[in-house]
């Protein structure tokens, strides 16, 4: 679907008239935003409807998170009317960039949620019938600010500008029942536009509402309190996204959210399926369900329950589930594998609990080793085990991660079901992460190899032969992107960064295993080295951080405070600030990422080996033409395979080495024997920084004390990190450095989400 300028303007104007009683001249930015969006919705209705009615087998992607970011620019791009929109607004003296004020839809925490968003876009672009099912949180991931260097959280009112990209579908509302509560689930549908191909898939987000409309009679009889309470309890389910990334908190409200999502989705799907007159036992011919981590795994007992309610026997229902469900694992951290207290779950969802028990009995009846194979043990329900037992396929998200699942985390299950386990390496959509956020670079690529790479990223290989001739343009475009980021950071963070500095970037959720701490200590090492004259001619570098810490994650918040203090120290010191700047940007989100990724020179991917399942930021930076400074972890391994290890900068202990090191590891010894490391670590306790709350002291303790000091080998990897980092920084600005950037860009083809979703479709969903 390509909309010409005239049609576009006219339809925007019609919406302005109908919805806001204004015209182009009198409309404010909000009205314009809504009108432009709605005009596009009107034009694309036919294609959206066609998708819904196609009758092809579809995959339903069940996910507690969809980190969509801003829709307007991406949708206009995919529909081929970004230009038309720009011109229509310019004609009346307006600017499309006014919509930069629109809030991100941050209905996700980090990697897993953003992956879901990339997959929806890529599936639509590849013509794969994939629909998302999630929760329409009223408030997404909190908005982060820093006050005196400490993280503060505020509610995220993502609907402030309205929600023109969703359509409420009351006709599809269903009832979801808990032991103590019945609520109405109302779906809001968002179209997912393929890139220039007329395909529109669907993202259905459920909102919870009270079943009974406000009851005036009860209110008049002074029973208003009860009504209000029912209202409150119903809407509460979808109030807010849990901001924990990688740690499980056994909160009943979270379980309510999960069940609400899957019960509504499955009821909806079954109702439509039955209406077509098809037999429930053939469900797998029309549908499969992808479980995005353990969060929606309660869908399995729910489908068992629903099928038996329709008259099926347990075994038959189990067979249907075994053919329709697949499970993706996104993390090996034990604290993130979901477990529920059996009593709590049976109180809330007695019938669902019975199905879980039935699964446990079925597993027991297979006569396997009970120590290895269980779903319920000691009154705890292990959701990952349930998922593996029933699912048809189980996948990890990068080669190294899938191998760890097979040989370690789910070793026993792998021995039992070797064919269930497959790898699908993550990917990112090149539309948002190149065409949209880096249009000049995209145009440069187009000028040499045409536009085929937009939907076939492997074609970037063809750019390799042009590297010498495009190098000057690459430098110029990167420089312009850096200028823009500098201006944005100056305005929003009040920190000045000279654009000619090397931009060394670490943006991702804050977690100890990701080792922002290692980066921080290296900055202190450079700082004191420069001050004391030990480090000469330090290559001018801006160290850029962005990360949110889970509100209850003490150490993560302490690391933010630490880095903010380092930033203050460095930036205000005239002896070093000519060659070093440090900034921690506030409220890092998808839209911020779009600006940062295309402006970075060095991408920090420095997790302790074995901990980062894949990473996807690493892929975005690679595509943006950046050298990775990283460990052999997650998809970094495959990035090196594709781009050549010599074109990236790898350091640190490998997965194979980590276990051995940990047996005898004593971080205190490392610190004692290394004056410079000691100096950097001691800033946590020696008064260099104010620490009224003792936060930094606790960080220090976690490095040297306790049951497992320095769990993530920060001190162990310190020296090899410093060596690698200093070498890389010193090469910044040379032709050799930029060649590496370009070689990475040319080798990023594998990491297109188009490839990932095609792998899923072929290996797992068996569609198309
Ligand atoms: C139950 C609490 C909880 C919350 C979030 C547990 C687990 C999670 C996620 C699985 C964390 C997550 O986002 N994992 C990331 O998934 C990305 C997409 O596959 C990977 O690229 C990252 O390496 C992985 O950390």
JSON list of C-alpha atoms and ligand atoms in Angstrom, two decimals, residues 65 109-113 115 244-249 254 293-295 330-331 335-338 397 426 513-514 612-616, ligand 1:
[
{"chain": "A", "resi": 65, "resn": "UNK", "atom": "CA", "xyz": [5.82, -7.94, 27.27]},
{"chain": "A", "resi": 109, "resn": "UNK", "atom": "CA", "xyz": [11.33, -4.36, 30.39]},
{"chain": "A", "resi": 110, "resn": "UNK", "atom": "CA", "xyz": [14.15, -4.98, 28.01]},
{"chain": "A", "resi": 111, "resn": "UNK", "atom": "CA", "xyz": [15.48, -7.64, 25.65]},
{"chain": "A", "resi": 112, "resn": "UNK", "atom": "CA", "xyz": [12.61, -10.09, 25.77]},
{"chain": "A", "resi": 113, "resn": "UNK", "atom": "CA", "xyz": [9.96, -7.44, 25.20]},
{"chain": "A", "resi": 115, "resn": "UNK", "atom": "CA", "xyz": [12.51, -8.99, 20.75]},
{"chain": "A", "resi": 244, "resn": "UNK", "atom": "CA", "xyz": [11.69, -6.78, 37.30]},
{"chain": "A", "resi": 245, "resn": "UNK", "atom": "CA", "xyz": [14.05, -8.02, 34.71]},
{"chain": "A", "resi": 246, "resn": "UNK", "atom": "CA", "xyz": [15.59, -11.37, 35.50]},
{"chain": "A", "resi": 247, "resn": "UNK", "atom": "CA", "xyz": [14.31, -11.81, 39.03]},
{"chain": "A", "resi": 248, "resn": "UNK", "atom": "CA", "xyz": [11.20, -13.68, 39.92]},
{"chain": "A", "resi": 249, "resn": "UNK", "atom": "CA", "xyz": [8.94, -12.25, 42.60]},
{"chain": "A", "resi": 254, "resn": "UNK", "atom": "CA", "xyz": [1.66, -11.18, 38.62]},
{"chain": "A", "resi": 293, "resn": "UNK", "atom": "CA", "xyz": [9.65, -17.41, 28.38]},
{"chain": "A", "resi": 294, "resn": "UNK", "atom": "CA", "xyz": [7.84, -18.91, 31.37]},
{"chain": "A", "resi": 295, "resn": "UNK", "atom": "CA", "xyz": [5.51, -15.93, 31.93]},
{"chain": "A", "resi": 330, "resn": "UNK", "atom": "CA", "xyz": [15.59, -16.27, 27.51]},
{"chain": "A", "resi": 331, "resn": "UNK", "atom": "CA", "xyz": [17.76, -16.61, 30.53]},
{"chain": "A", "resi": 335, "resn": "UNK", "atom": "CA", "xyz": [16.36, -16.57, 40.07]},
{"chain": "A", "resi": 336, "resn": "UNK", "atom": "CA", "xyz": [14.52, -15.78, 36.84]},
{"chain": "A", "resi": 337, "resn": "UNK", "atom": "CA", "xyz": [13.05, -19.24, 36.20]},
{"chain": "A", "resi": 338, "resn": "UNK", "atom": "CA", "xyz": [9.49, -18.91, 37.35]},
{"chain": "A", "resi": 397, "resn": "UNK", "atom": "CA", "xyz": [18.16, -17.63, 21.70]},
{"chain": "A", "resi": 426, "resn": "UNK", "atom": "CA", "xyz": [17.80, -13.69, 18.03]},
{"chain": "A", "resi": 513, "resn": "UNK", "atom": "CA", "xyz": [25.93, -9.88, 35.40]},
{"chain": "A", "resi": 514, "resn": "UNK", "atom": "CA", "xyz": [26.05, -7.28, 32.62]},
{"chain": "A", "resi": 612, "resn": "UNK", "atom": "CA", "xyz": [23.83, -13.14, 28.60]},
{"chain": "A", "resi": 613, "resn": "UNK", "atom": "CA", "xyz": [21.51, -15.47, 26.71]},
{"chain": "A", "resi": 614, "resn": "UNK", "atom": "CA", "xyz": [21.96, -13.57, 23.49]},
{"chain": "A", "resi": 615, "resn": "UNK", "atom": "CA", "xyz": [21.76, -9.82, 23.68]},
{"chain": "A", "resi": 616, "resn": "UNK", "atom": "CA", "xyz": [20.14, -7.86, 20.88]},
{"chain": "B", "resi": 1, "resn": "LIG", "atom": "C1", "xyz": [10.23, -13.57, 36.21]},
{"chain": "B", "resi": 1, "resn": "LIG", "atom": "C2", "xyz": [11.05, -12.37, 36.07]},
{"chain": "B", "resi": 1, "resn": "LIG", "atom": "C3", "xyz": [11.71, -12.26, 34.76]},
{"chain": "B", "resi": 1, "resn": "LIG", "atom": "C4", "xyz": [11.59, -11.12, 34.02]},
{"chain": "B", "resi": 1, "resn": "LIG", "atom": "C5", "xyz": [12.18, -11.03, 32.80]},
{"chain": "B", "resi": 1, "resn": "LIG", "atom": "C6", "xyz": [12.45, -13.31, 34.27]},
{"chain": "B", "resi": 1, "resn": "LIG", "atom": "C7", "xyz": [13.03, -13.23, 33.06]},
{"chain": "B", "resi": 1, "resn": "LIG", "atom": "C8", "xyz": [12.92, -12.09, 32.31]},
{"chain": "B", "resi": 1, "resn": "LIG", "atom": "C9", "xyz": [13.53, -12.03, 30.94]},
{"chain": "B", "resi": 1, "resn": "LIG", "atom": "C10", "xyz": [13.72, -13.40, 30.40]},
{"chain": "B", "resi": 1, "resn": "LIG", "atom": "C11", "xyz": [14.77, -11.29, 30.88]},
{"chain": "B", "resi": 1, "resn": "LIG", "atom": "C12", "xyz": [15.17, -10.96, 29.46]},
{"chain": "B", "resi": 1, "resn": "LIG", "atom": "O1", "xyz": [14.69, -10.02, 28.88]},
{"chain": "B", "resi": 1, "resn": "LIG", "atom": "N1", "xyz": [16.09, -11.73, 28.89]},
{"chain": "B", "resi": 1, "resn": "LIG", "atom": "C13", "xyz": [16.79, -11.32, 27.71]},
{"chain": "B", "resi": 1, "resn": "LIG", "atom": "O2", "xyz": [16.14, -11.80, 26.55]},
{"chain": "B", "resi": 1, "resn": "LIG", "atom": "C14", "xyz": [16.74, -11.28, 25.39]},
{"chain": "B", "resi": 1, "resn": "LIG", "atom": "C15", "xyz": [15.92, -11.74, 24.20]},
{"chain": "B", "resi": 1, "resn": "LIG", "atom": "O3", "xyz": [16.06, -13.09, 24.00]},
{"chain": "B", "resi": 1, "resn": "LIG", "atom": "C16", "xyz": [18.19, -11.72, 25.30]},
{"chain": "B", "resi": 1, "resn": "LIG", "atom": "O4", "xyz": [18.78, -11.12, 24.17]},
{"chain": "B", "resi": 1, "resn": "LIG", "atom": "C17", "xyz": [18.95, -11.31, 26.55]},
{"chain": "B", "resi": 1, "resn": "LIG", "atom": "O5", "xyz": [20.26, -11.85, 26.52]},
{"chain": "B", "resi": 1, "resn": "LIG", "atom": "C18", "xyz": [18.22, -11.81, 27.78]},
{"chain": "B", "resi": 1, "resn": "LIG", "atom": "O6", "xyz": [18.83, -11.30, 28.96]}
]
